[in-house]
């Protein structure tokens, strides 16, 4: 039966562990599949996947910076002659760049100087101008199937007039993440339009009408876009002021065979964005284009792992970890958790070389939650176990003793016992046997329970430990399992309280059953072996030795209503007790007699008044 109970508890614990593992595994799965904790995940992914590399020295930025604005005035006041002059400076000599890309919207015609720019672009064939696509969301139906198209093109903003037919054009739309507004994604192609970066790369690779575009060899998603694998943080590419180039301060040879990007590079021009490689700062749009162009030239991009597969693997790892956490100690759980997180980091670094991105926050959060759960559950189990032990212990010792043990975290009962100086009390009901023969069983039990309840209350009240019930008798020890003040006197006080209560019980039962019930009590003190006595299967906390035997002999020699104490009890308390000397009495099992005293607990002197005994020193 006991084995079955243990198996039942084990099965119940296993079910709880499996349930916890399933809950945390589902949590991990949903964290990935539903994109929970997106901000934290992006922060981790940015730290691991967006690492600075070597910038391409062949990509140069001509910046419309503060110096240029101071020299030429605000951008909207410029004529197109400025750009025509720049093209002539770069392309007019023997050191022409491969591509000149203007990351500037030149949509509206401004005046006669526009023709100068058109003429310059017609003269040279390496010019790419930026355009802009205006999107809206539409529900479109194709072959009877409806879908939401968030990239429906409402309008295309192209270079003005003849310039549109003279240059290559690519849309320069910036896609910002809805979570933190950072630019992590870019479109390479929408319908028949290609992006600015894609157009620059196509031209740089010698592309004509039939040339390949990056879309032909890059792993784009269903929208024709990629996640940007940034190369550098803000300011890493070679940046030259447009004013310096126009003034001839920069030799044309510096741009030979380069990709030259012209764009805004001043605060207040509205062309700077948060990027994953620049925490707390922003990157100008022309630098973002430089990063995209280099990643396209090197055929690098970030590809996100399949969401379902990522979520399933994460959930499986968490499920196994939780089950493992239930079987190993807490330090082992912490070690395994650290190994899992280190392995995830190592895997991410390895996948980084392949450009594959996985969710990075779900597994750490789930593992930490599992670790917390294992700690809490184990401490809860220990607390529950301790509460059960304390609850059982309260049936044997006084509540204040249990409270003291609970406070003392280092307290341990010594297995095998220890030698302690204790006081021992034995009490037995006199006349119980003939009484039980004349009464109904339930009446016998009622008398016994009330009497033993009185005995228990008296022992606990005075800080004793109830050792055992022996039929209609009881044994108690004082000063065990830990030290107690004035324990010998407390044992005498317990005897007195039993005697006082017995008179009330005797009167009650005499009236009900016509039978008289009394008691006999013996108290002794001395050294005894106290501890867990028995076997591994069944043990009792008890006291053994001559001190215990002598107390038992005193009780057996006590007459009805008498409390006998030994000389070892009387000597330290003789100033506080009133006794009657009984002389030396031979006790069974002892070669020499023992000086015995009868306690006159019901006399009228203050030191022996019932209240005095009940509230003795050390109480």
Coordinates of C-alpha atoms in Angstrom, one line a residue:
X1 CA 0.0 0.0 0.0
X2 CA 2.8 2.4 0.9
X3 CA 4.6 1.5 -2.3
X4 CA 1.5 2.2 -4.3
X5 CA 1.2 5.6 -2.6
X6 CA 4.8 6.4 -3.4
X7 CA 4.2 5.4 -7.1
X8 CA 1.1 7.5 -7.1
X9 CA 3.0 10.5 -5.9
X10 CA 5.7 9.9 -8.4
X11 CA 3.2 9.7 -11.3
X12 CA 1.5 12.9 -10.1
X13 CA 4.9 14.7 -10.0
X14 CA 5.7 13.4 -13.5
X15 CA 2.4 14.6 -14.8
X16 CA 3.0 18.1 -13.3
X17 CA 6.5 18.2 -14.9
X18 CA 5.1 17.2 -18.3
X19 CA 2.4 19.8 -18.0
X20 CA 4.9 22.5 -17.2
X21 CA 7.1 21.4 -20.1
X22 CA 4.2 21.6 -22.5
X23 CA 3.2 25.0 -21.2
X24 CA 6.7 26.4 -21.6
X25 CA 7.1 24.7 -25.0
X26 CA 3.9 26.3 -26.2
X27 CA 5.1 29.6 -24.9
X28 CA 8.3 29.3 -26.9
X29 CA 6.4 28.2 -30.0
X30 CA 4.0 31.2 -29.8
X31 CA 6.8 33.6 -29.0
X32 CA 8.4 32.7 -32.4
X33 CA 5.3 32.2 -34.5
X34 CA 3.5 35.2 -33.2
X35 CA 6.5 37.5 -33.0
X36 CA 6.2 38.2 -29.3
X37 CA 8.9 40.4 -27.7
X38 CA 9.7 41.8 -31.1
X39 CA 11.8 44.7 -29.8
X40 CA 14.0 42.5 -27.6
X41 CA 14.4 40.0 -30.5
X42 CA 15.4 42.7 -32.9
X43 CA 18.0 44.0 -30.4
X44 CA 19.6 40.6 -30.1
X45 CA 19.5 40.0 -33.8
X46 CA 21.1 43.4 -34.5
X47 CA 23.9 42.7 -32.0
X48 CA 24.7 39.3 -33.6
X49 CA 23.9 39.6 -37.3
X50 CA 24.7 43.2 -38.0
X51 CA 28.4 43.4 -37.5
X52 CA 30.8 45.9 -39.1
X53 CA 33.0 44.6 -41.9
X54 CA 35.4 46.2 -44.4
X55 CA 33.8 48.9 -46.5
X56 CA 34.3 48.8 -50.3
X57 CA 36.8 51.5 -51.1
X58 CA 35.2 51.7 -54.6
X59 CA 32.0 53.2 -53.1
X60 CA 32.3 56.9 -52.4
X61 CA 29.8 59.5 -51.1
X62 CA 29.6 63.1 -52.3
X63 CA 27.8 64.7 -49.5
X64 CA 25.4 67.7 -49.6
X65 CA 26.6 68.7 -46.2
X66 CA 26.5 71.8 -44.1
X67 CA 29.6 73.1 -45.8
X68 CA 27.9 72.8 -49.2
X69 CA 24.7 74.4 -48.0
X70 CA 26.7 77.3 -46.6
X71 CA 28.4 77.8 -49.9
X72 CA 25.5 77.3 -52.3
X73 CA 22.5 78.1 -50.2
X74 CA 19.5 75.9 -49.3
X75 CA 18.9 73.0 -51.6
X76 CA 15.6 74.1 -53.0
X77 CA 17.3 77.3 -54.3
X78 CA 19.8 75.5 -56.4
X79 CA 19.6 75.3 -60.2
X80 CA 20.2 72.1 -62.0
X81 CA 23.5 73.5 -63.3
X82 CA 25.1 72.4 -60.0
X83 CA 24.5 68.8 -60.8
X84 CA 25.5 69.3 -64.5
X85 CA 28.8 70.8 -63.3
X86 CA 29.4 67.9 -61.0
X87 CA 28.8 65.3 -63.8
X88 CA 31.2 67.2 -66.1
X89 CA 33.9 67.3 -63.4
X90 CA 33.6 63.5 -62.7
X91 CA 33.0 62.2 -66.2
X92 CA 34.8 64.9 -68.3
X93 CA 38.3 63.7 -67.7
X94 CA 40.2 60.4 -68.1
X95 CA 39.3 59.1 -64.6
X96 CA 35.6 58.6 -64.9
X97 CA 33.6 56.6 -62.3
X98 CA 31.7 53.6 -63.2
X99 CA 28.4 55.0 -61.9
X100 CA 27.2 58.3 -60.6
X101 CA 24.0 57.8 -58.6
X102 CA 22.0 60.8 -57.5
X103 CA 20.0 59.9 -54.3
X104 CA 18.0 63.1 -54.8
X105 CA 14.5 63.5 -56.2
X106 CA 14.6 65.9 -59.2
X107 CA 11.0 65.7 -60.1
X108 CA 9.9 69.2 -61.1
X109 CA 11.3 71.4 -63.8
X110 CA 12.9 74.6 -62.4
X111 CA 14.1 76.6 -65.4
X112 CA 16.4 76.9 -68.4
X113 CA 19.3 75.4 -66.4
X114 CA 17.4 72.1 -66.4
X115 CA 18.6 71.6 -70.0
X116 CA 22.2 71.7 -68.9
X117 CA 21.6 68.7 -66.7
X118 CA 19.8 66.9 -69.5
X119 CA 22.7 67.6 -71.9
X120 CA 25.3 66.4 -69.4
X121 CA 23.3 63.1 -68.8
X122 CA 23.0 62.6 -72.5
X123 CA 26.7 63.0 -73.0
X124 CA 27.6 60.4 -70.4
X125 CA 25.8 57.1 -70.0
X126 CA 26.7 56.2 -66.3
X127 CA 24.0 58.3 -64.5
X128 CA 21.3 56.8 -62.2
X129 CA 18.6 59.1 -60.8
X130 CA 16.3 58.4 -57.9
X131 CA 12.6 58.1 -58.2
X132 CA 9.8 57.4 -55.8
X133 CA 6.9 55.0 -55.7
X134 CA 3.7 56.0 -54.0
X135 CA 2.0 52.9 -52.6
X136 CA -1.5 52.1 -51.2
X137 CA -3.2 49.0 -50.0
X138 CA -5.7 47.3 -52.2
X139 CA -7.7 44.1 -52.3
X140 CA -7.0 42.6 -55.6
X141 CA -8.7 39.6 -57.2
X142 CA -6.9 37.3 -59.7
X143 CA -8.5 34.1 -61.1
X144 CA -11.2 34.4 -58.5
X145 CA -8.7 34.6 -55.6
X146 CA -8.6 37.8 -53.5
X147 CA -5.5 39.0 -51.7
X148 CA -4.4 42.1 -49.9
X149 CA -1.7 44.0 -51.9
X150 CA 0.0 46.5 -49.7
X151 CA 2.4 47.5 -52.6
X152 CA -0.2 48.7 -55.1
X153 CA 1.5 51.5 -57.0
X154 CA -0.7 54.6 -57.1
X155 CA 1.9 57.0 -58.6
X156 CA 5.5 57.0 -59.8
X157 CA 7.6 60.1 -59.2
X158 CA 10.3 60.2 -61.9
X159 CA 13.0 62.6 -62.9
X160 CA 11.6 65.7 -64.7
X161 CA 10.8 66.0 -68.4
X162 CA 13.5 64.8 -70.8
X163 CA 15.7 63.7 -67.9
X164 CA 13.5 60.7 -67.4
X165 CA 14.3 59.4 -70.9
X166 CA 18.0 60.2 -70.6
X167 CA 19.0 58.4 -67.4
X168 CA 18.5 55.1 -65.6
X169 CA 16.0 55.4 -62.8
X170 CA 15.5 53.5 -59.6
X171 CA 13.0 54.1 -56.8
X172 CA 14.7 55.1 -53.5
X173 CA 11.8 54.3 -51.1
X174 CA 12.9 53.7 -47.6
X175 CA 11.1 50.8 -45.7
X176 CA 11.1 51.4 -41.9
X177 CA 10.4 48.6 -39.4
X178 CA 7.0 49.1 -37.7
X179 CA 8.5 48.0 -34.4
X180 CA 11.3 50.6 -33.9
X181 CA 11.3 52.5 -37.3
X182 CA 14.8 51.1 -38.1
X183 CA 15.6 50.4 -41.8
X184 CA 16.3 46.6 -42.0
X185 CA 14.5 45.8 -45.3
X186 CA 14.6 47.1 -48.8
X187 CA 12.6 46.4 -51.9
X188 CA 14.7 45.5 -55.0
X189 CA 11.9 45.3 -57.5
X190 CA 8.2 46.2 -57.6
X191 CA 6.4 45.3 -60.8
X192 CA 8.6 46.6 -63.7
X193 CA 10.5 49.1 -61.5
X194 CA 13.8 48.4 -59.8
X195 CA 15.3 50.1 -56.8
X196 CA 17.9 52.8 -56.9
X197 CA 20.6 50.5 -55.4
X198 CA 19.6 47.7 -57.8
X199 CA 19.9 50.1 -60.8
X200 CA 23.3 51.3 -59.6
X201 CA 24.6 47.8 -59.2
X202 CA 23.3 46.8 -62.6
X203 CA 25.1 49.7 -64.3
X204 CA 28.2 49.1 -62.3
X205 CA 28.4 45.6 -63.6
X206 CA 28.2 46.8 -67.1
X207 CA 24.6 46.3 -67.6
X208 CA 22.7 47.2 -70.6
X209 CA 19.1 46.5 -71.6
X210 CA 19.6 42.8 -71.3
X211 CA 21.8 42.8 -68.3
X212 CA 21.0 40.9 -65.1
X213 CA 19.7 42.8 -62.1
X214 CA 20.3 41.7 -58.5
X215 CA 16.8 40.3 -58.4
X216 CA 18.0 37.6 -60.8
X217 CA 20.6 36.2 -58.4
X218 CA 19.6 37.4 -54.9
X219 CA 17.2 35.4 -52.7
X220 CA 14.3 37.9 -52.6
X221 CA 11.0 37.3 -50.8
X222 CA 7.5 37.3 -52.3
X223 CA 7.5 41.1 -52.3
X224 CA 10.8 41.3 -54.2
X225 CA 12.8 42.5 -51.2
X226 CA 15.7 41.5 -49.0
X227 CA 16.8 42.1 -45.4
X228 CA 19.9 44.3 -45.5
X229 CA 23.2 42.9 -44.3
X230 CA 24.8 46.1 -43.3
X231 CA 28.6 46.5 -43.8
X232 CA 29.3 49.7 -41.9
X233 CA 28.1 52.1 -39.3
X234 CA 27.5 55.8 -40.1
X235 CA 30.5 57.6 -41.4
X236 CA 32.5 54.5 -42.4
X237 CA 32.4 55.1 -46.2
X238 CA 34.6 57.7 -47.8
X239 CA 32.6 60.9 -47.6
X240 CA 33.6 64.0 -49.6
X241 CA 31.9 67.4 -49.5
X242 CA 30.1 68.4 -52.7
X243 CA 31.5 72.0 -52.2
X244 CA 35.1 70.6 -52.2
X245 CA 34.5 68.6 -55.4
X246 CA 33.0 71.6 -57.2
X247 CA 35.8 73.8 -56.1
X248 CA 38.4 71.3 -57.4
X249 CA 39.8 70.5 -54.0
X250 CA 39.3 66.8 -54.7
X251 CA 41.2 65.4 -57.7
X252 CA 39.1 63.7 -60.3
X253 CA 41.4 60.6 -60.1
X254 CA 39.9 59.9 -56.7
X255 CA 36.7 58.7 -58.3
X256 CA 38.2 56.5 -61.1
X257 CA 36.2 53.4 -61.6
X258 CA 34.2 54.1 -58.4
X259 CA 30.5 54.0 -57.6
X260 CA 29.8 57.6 -56.6
X261 CA 26.6 58.4 -54.7
X262 CA 25.4 62.0 -54.3
X263 CA 22.9 62.6 -51.4
X264 CA 21.9 64.6 -48.4
X265 CA 24.3 64.6 -45.5
X266 CA 23.1 67.4 -43.3
X267 CA 20.8 67.6 -40.3
X268 CA 17.4 69.0 -41.1
X269 CA 17.2 67.6 -44.6
X270 CA 14.9 64.8 -43.5
X271 CA 16.9 62.0 -44.9
X272 CA 18.3 60.1 -41.8
X273 CA 16.9 56.9 -40.2
X274 CA 17.6 54.5 -37.3
X275 CA 19.6 51.5 -38.5
X276 CA 20.5 48.3 -36.7
X277 CA 24.3 49.0 -36.8
X278 CA 24.0 52.4 -35.1
X279 CA 22.3 52.1 -31.7
X280 CA 21.2 55.6 -30.6
X281 CA 22.3 57.4 -33.8
X282 CA 20.9 57.6 -37.3
X283 CA 22.3 57.0 -40.8
X284 CA 21.7 59.2 -43.8
X285 CA 19.8 57.7 -46.6
X286 CA 22.7 57.9 -49.0
X287 CA 24.8 55.8 -46.6
X288 CA 22.0 53.3 -46.4
X289 CA 22.1 53.0 -50.2
X290 CA 25.9 52.5 -50.0
X291 CA 25.4 49.6 -47.6
X292 CA 22.7 48.0 -49.8
X293 CA 24.9 48.4 -52.9
X294 CA 27.9 46.8 -51.3
X295 CA 25.7 43.9 -50.0
X296 CA 24.3 43.4 -53.5
X297 CA 27.8 43.5 -55.1
X298 CA 28.9 40.8 -52.6
X299 CA 25.6 39.0 -52.9
X300 CA 24.9 39.2 -49.2
X301 CA 21.6 39.5 -47.5
X302 CA 19.9 38.2 -44.4
X303 CA 17.3 35.5 -44.9
X304 CA 14.9 34.7 -42.0
X305 CA 14.5 31.1 -41.2
X306 CA 11.1 29.4 -41.7
X307 CA 8.9 30.6 -38.9
X308 CA 7.2 27.3 -38.2
X309 CA 10.4 25.3 -38.3
X310 CA 12.2 27.9 -36.0
X311 CA 9.3 27.8 -33.5
X312 CA 9.1 23.9 -33.5
X313 CA 12.8 23.5 -32.8
X314 CA 12.7 26.1 -30.1
X315 CA 9.7 24.4 -28.5
X316 CA 11.3 21.0 -28.6
X317 CA 14.5 22.3 -26.9
X318 CA 12.5 23.9 -24.2
X319 CA 10.3 20.8 -23.6
X320 CA 13.4 18.6 -23.2
X321 CA 15.1 21.2 -20.9
X322 CA 12.1 21.4 -18.6
X323 CA 11.9 17.6 -18.2
X324 CA 15.7 17.5 -17.6
X325 CA 15.4 20.3 -15.1
X326 CA 13.1 18.2 -13.0
X327 CA 15.7 15.5 -12.6
X328 CA 18.9 17.4 -11.9
X329 CA 19.9 19.7 -9.0
X330 CA 19.6 23.5 -9.4
X331 CA 23.2 24.1 -10.2
X332 CA 22.9 21.5 -12.9
X333 CA 19.9 23.3 -14.3
X334 CA 21.8 26.6 -14.4
X335 CA 24.7 24.9 -16.1
X336 CA 22.5 23.3 -18.8
X337 CA 20.7 26.6 -19.3
X338 CA 24.0 28.4 -19.8
X339 CA 25.1 25.7 -22.3
X340 CA 21.8 26.0 -24.3
X341 CA 22.2 29.8 -24.5
X342 CA 25.9 29.5 -25.4
X343 CA 25.0 26.9 -28.1
X344 CA 22.3 29.2 -29.5
X345 CA 24.8 32.1 -29.7
X346 CA 27.3 29.9 -31.4
X347 CA 24.7 28.6 -33.9
X348 CA 23.7 32.2 -34.7
X349 CA 27.2 33.2 -35.4
X350 CA 27.6 30.1 -37.7
X351 CA 24.3 30.9 -39.5
X352 CA 25.5 34.5 -39.9
X353 CA 28.0 33.3 -42.4
X354 CA 25.1 31.8 -44.4
X355 CA 23.0 34.9 -43.9
X356 CA 20.3 32.9 -42.1
X357 CA 18.5 34.6 -39.2
X358 CA 16.7 32.8 -36.5
X359 CA 14.6 34.1 -33.6
X360 CA 16.9 34.9 -30.7
X361 CA 14.7 35.9 -27.8
X362 CA 12.2 33.1 -27.5
X363 CA 14.6 30.4 -26.4
X364 CA 16.4 32.5 -23.8
X365 CA 13.1 33.7 -22.3
X366 CA 11.6 30.2 -22.3
X367 CA 14.8 28.7 -20.8
X368 CA 14.9 31.4 -18.1
X369 CA 11.2 30.8 -17.4
X370 CA 11.9 27.1 -17.1
X371 CA 14.9 27.7 -14.8
X372 CA 12.7 30.0 -12.6
X373 CA 10.0 27.4 -12.6
X374 CA 12.4 24.6 -11.6
X375 CA 13.7 26.7 -8.7
X376 CA 10.3 27.8 -7.5
X377 CA 8.8 24.3 -7.8
X378 CA 11.7 22.7 -6.0
X379 CA 11.6 25.3 -3.2
X380 CA 7.8 25.0 -3.0
X381 CA 8.1 21.2 -2.8
X382 CA 10.7 21.5 0.0
X383 CA 8.5 24.1 1.8
X384 CA 5.5 21.8 1.5
X385 CA 7.5 18.8 2.7
X386 CA 8.8 20.9 5.6
X387 CA 5.3 22.0 6.4
X388 CA 4.1 18.4 6.5
X389 CA 7.1 17.4 8.7
X390 CA 6.4 20.3 11.1
X391 CA 2.7 19.4 11.1
X392 CA 3.6 15.9 12.1
X393 CA 6.2 17.2 14.6
X394 CA 3.5 19.3 16.3
X395 CA 1.8 16.1 17.3
X396 CA 4.8 15.2 19.4
X397 CA 6.3 18.4 20.7
X398 CA 5.0 21.7 22.0
X399 CA 4.1 24.3 19.3
X400 CA 6.7 26.7 20.6
X401 CA 9.3 23.9 20.1
X402 CA 8.2 23.5 16.5
X403 CA 8.3 27.2 15.9
X404 CA 11.9 27.4 17.3
X405 CA 13.0 24.5 15.0
X406 CA 11.4 26.2 12.0
X407 CA 13.4 29.4 12.8
X408 CA 16.6 27.5 13.2
X409 CA 17.4 26.6 9.6
X410 CA 20.6 24.7 10.6
X411 CA 18.8 22.5 13.1
X412 CA 19.1 18.8 12.5
X413 CA 18.1 15.7 14.5
X414 CA 21.1 13.5 14.9
X415 CA 20.6 10.1 13.5
X416 CA 21.6 7.4 15.9
X417 CA 21.0 9.6 19.0
X418 CA 23.0 11.8 21.3
X419 CA 23.6 11.8 25.0
X420 CA 21.6 14.6 26.7
X421 CA 20.6 15.5 30.2
X422 CA 16.8 15.4 30.2
X423 CA 13.8 15.2 32.5
X424 CA 11.4 12.3 31.9
X425 CA 7.7 12.1 32.9
X426 CA 5.6 9.0 32.9
X427 CA 1.8 9.1 33.6
X428 CA -0.7 6.2 33.8
X429 CA -4.4 6.1 34.3
X430 CA -5.3 4.2 37.5
X431 CA -8.5 2.1 37.4
X432 CA -8.8 2.3 33.6
X433 CA -8.8 -1.5 33.0
X434 CA -11.9 -2.3 35.2
X435 CA -13.6 0.8 33.9
X436 CA -13.1 -0.3 30.3
X437 CA -14.6 -3.7 31.0
X438 CA -17.9 -2.2 32.2
X439 CA -18.4 0.4 29.5
X440 CA -19.1 0.4 25.8
X441 CA -16.1 0.7 23.5
X442 CA -17.0 4.2 22.3
X443 CA -17.3 5.3 25.9
X444 CA -13.9 3.9 26.7
X445 CA -12.4 5.7 23.8
X446 CA -14.1 9.0 24.9
X447 CA -12.5 8.7 28.4
X448 CA -9.1 7.8 27.0
X449 CA -9.1 10.6 24.4
X450 CA -10.1 13.2 27.0
X451 CA -7.5 12.0 29.5
X452 CA -4.7 11.8 27.0
X453 CA -5.7 15.1 25.5
X454 CA -5.3 16.6 29.0
X455 CA -1.8 14.9 29.2
X456 CA -0.8 16.2 25.8
X457 CA -1.9 19.8 26.6
X458 CA 0.0 19.8 29.9
X459 CA 3.2 18.5 28.2
X460 CA 3.1 21.0 25.3
X461 CA 2.1 23.8 27.6
X462 CA 5.4 23.3 29.5
X463 CA 7.6 22.9 26.5
X464 CA 8.0 19.1 26.6
X465 CA 8.2 16.5 23.8
X466 CA 5.5 13.9 23.7
X467 CA 7.5 10.7 23.2
X468 CA 4.8 8.2 23.0
X469 CA 1.4 6.8 24.2
X470 CA 1.6 3.4 25.7
X471 CA -2.0 2.2 25.9
X472 CA -3.5 4.3 28.7
X473 CA -0.1 5.7 29.7
X474 CA 2.1 8.4 28.2
X475 CA 5.8 9.3 28.2
X476 CA 7.3 12.8 27.8
X477 CA 10.8 14.2 27.7
X478 CA 12.0 17.7 28.5
X479 CA 15.2 19.4 27.1
X480 CA 15.0 17.4 23.8
X481 CA 15.3 17.6 20.9
X482 CA 17.1 20.9 21.8
X483 CA 18.0 22.8 24.9
X484 CA 15.3 24.3 27.0
X485 CA 15.6 26.5 30.1
X486 CA 14.5 25.2 33.5
X487 CA 13.4 22.0 31.9
X488 CA 13.4 20.0 35.2
X489 CA 10.9 22.4 36.8
X490 CA 8.8 22.4 33.6
X491 CA 8.5 18.6 33.9
X492 CA 7.2 19.0 37.5
X493 CA 4.8 21.7 36.3
X494 CA 3.5 19.4 33.6
X495 CA 2.9 16.7 36.2
X496 CA 1.0 19.3 38.4
X497 CA -1.1 20.4 35.4
X498 CA -2.0 16.8 34.7
X499 CA -2.9 16.2 38.3
X500 CA -5.1 19.3 38.4
X501 CA -6.9 18.4 35.2
X502 CA -7.4 14.8 36.3
X503 CA -9.5 15.8 39.3
X504 CA -11.9 17.6 37.0
X505 CA -12.0 14.7 34.6
X506 CA -12.4 12.2 37.5
X507 CA -15.4 14.1 38.9
X508 CA -17.0 14.3 35.4
X509 CA -16.7 10.6 34.8
X510 CA -17.7 9.6 38.3
X511 CA -21.0 11.5 37.7
X512 CA -21.5 10.0 34.2
X513 CA -20.4 6.4 34.7
X514 CA -20.2 5.9 38.5
X515 CA -16.6 4.9 38.2
X516 CA -13.6 6.7 39.6
X517 CA -10.5 7.4 37.3
X518 CA -7.2 8.6 38.7
X519 CA -3.6 8.8 37.8
X520 CA -0.1 8.0 38.8
X521 CA 2.9 10.1 37.8
X522 CA 6.7 9.6 38.0
X523 CA 9.3 12.2 37.2
X524 CA 13.1 11.7 37.0
X525 CA 16.1 13.5 35.4
X526 CA 19.5 12.5 34.3
X527 CA 21.5 11.5 31.2
X528 CA 19.9 9.4 28.5
X529 CA 20.4 8.6 24.8
X530 CA 18.0 10.7 22.8
X531 CA 17.5 10.4 19.0
X532 CA 16.0 8.4 16.2
X533 CA 16.0 4.8 17.3
X534 CA 14.9 2.0 15.0
X535 CA 15.6 1.1 11.4
X536 CA 15.7 3.0 8.1
X537 CA 12.1 1.7 7.4
X538 CA 10.6 2.6 10.8
X539 CA 12.2 4.8 13.5
X540 CA 10.9 6.7 16.5
X541 CA 12.3 9.8 18.2
X542 CA 12.7 8.6 21.8
X543 CA 14.9 8.5 24.9
X544 CA 16.5 5.3 26.3
X545 CA 18.6 4.6 29.4
X546 CA 18.5 4.2 33.1
X547 CA 17.0 7.7 33.6
X548 CA 14.0 6.7 31.5
X549 CA 13.6 3.3 33.3
X550 CA 13.7 5.0 36.7
X551 CA 11.0 7.4 35.7
X552 CA 8.9 4.5 34.6
X553 CA 9.5 2.7 37.9
X554 CA 8.5 5.8 39.9
X555 CA 5.2 6.0 37.9
X556 CA 4.4 2.3 38.5
X557 CA 5.0 2.8 42.3
X558 CA 2.9 5.9 42.5
X559 CA -0.5 5.4 44.1
X560 CA -3.7 6.8 42.6
X561 CA -3.5 10.6 42.6
X562 CA 0.2 10.6 43.5
X563 CA 3.2 12.3 41.9
X564 CA 6.6 10.7 42.7
X565 CA 9.8 12.5 41.9
X566 CA 13.4 11.3 42.4
X567 CA 16.1 12.9 44.4
X568 CA 17.8 14.1 41.2
X569 CA 14.6 16.1 40.5
X570 CA 14.1 17.3 44.1
X571 CA 17.7 18.6 44.8
X572 CA 17.8 21.4 42.2
X573 CA 14.2 22.4 43.0
X574 CA 13.9 21.9 46.7
X575 CA 13.6 25.7 47.3
X576 CA 10.6 25.8 45.0
X577 CA 8.7 22.6 45.9
X578 CA 6.8 21.3 48.8
X579 CA 7.2 17.5 49.1
X580 CA 6.8 14.6 51.4
X581 CA 9.8 12.4 51.8
X582 CA 8.9 8.8 51.0
X583 CA 12.4 7.4 51.8
X584 CA 14.4 5.1 49.8
X585 CA 12.3 2.7 47.7
X586 CA 13.6 -0.3 46.0
X587 CA 12.8 -0.2 42.3
X588 CA 12.5 -3.2 40.0
X589 CA 15.6 -3.7 38.0
X590 CA 17.9 -1.6 40.2
X591 CA 20.3 -3.0 42.7
X592 CA 20.1 0.0 45.0
X593 CA 17.0 1.8 46.2
X594 CA 16.1 5.4 45.1
X595 CA 15.3 8.2 47.4
X596 CA 11.8 9.2 46.4
X597 CA 9.6 12.2 47.2
X598 CA 5.9 12.7 46.9
X599 CA 5.0 16.1 45.4
X600 CA 2.3 17.9 47.4
X601 CA 1.2 19.9 44.5
X602 CA -2.2 20.9 45.9
X603 CA -1.1 22.7 49.1
X604 CA -1.9 26.3 49.8
X605 CA 1.6 27.8 49.9
X606 CA 2.3 30.3 47.0
X607 CA 5.3 28.4 45.6
X608 CA 3.2 25.2 45.3
X609 CA -0.1 26.8 44.2
X610 CA -1.4 25.4 40.9
X611 CA -0.9 28.8 39.2
X612 CA 2.7 28.9 40.5
X613 CA 3.4 25.5 38.9
X614 CA 1.6 26.4 35.7
X615 CA 3.6 29.6 35.3
X616 CA 7.0 28.5 36.8
X617 CA 10.3 30.1 36.0
X618 CA 11.4 29.7 32.5
X619 CA 7.9 29.5 31.1

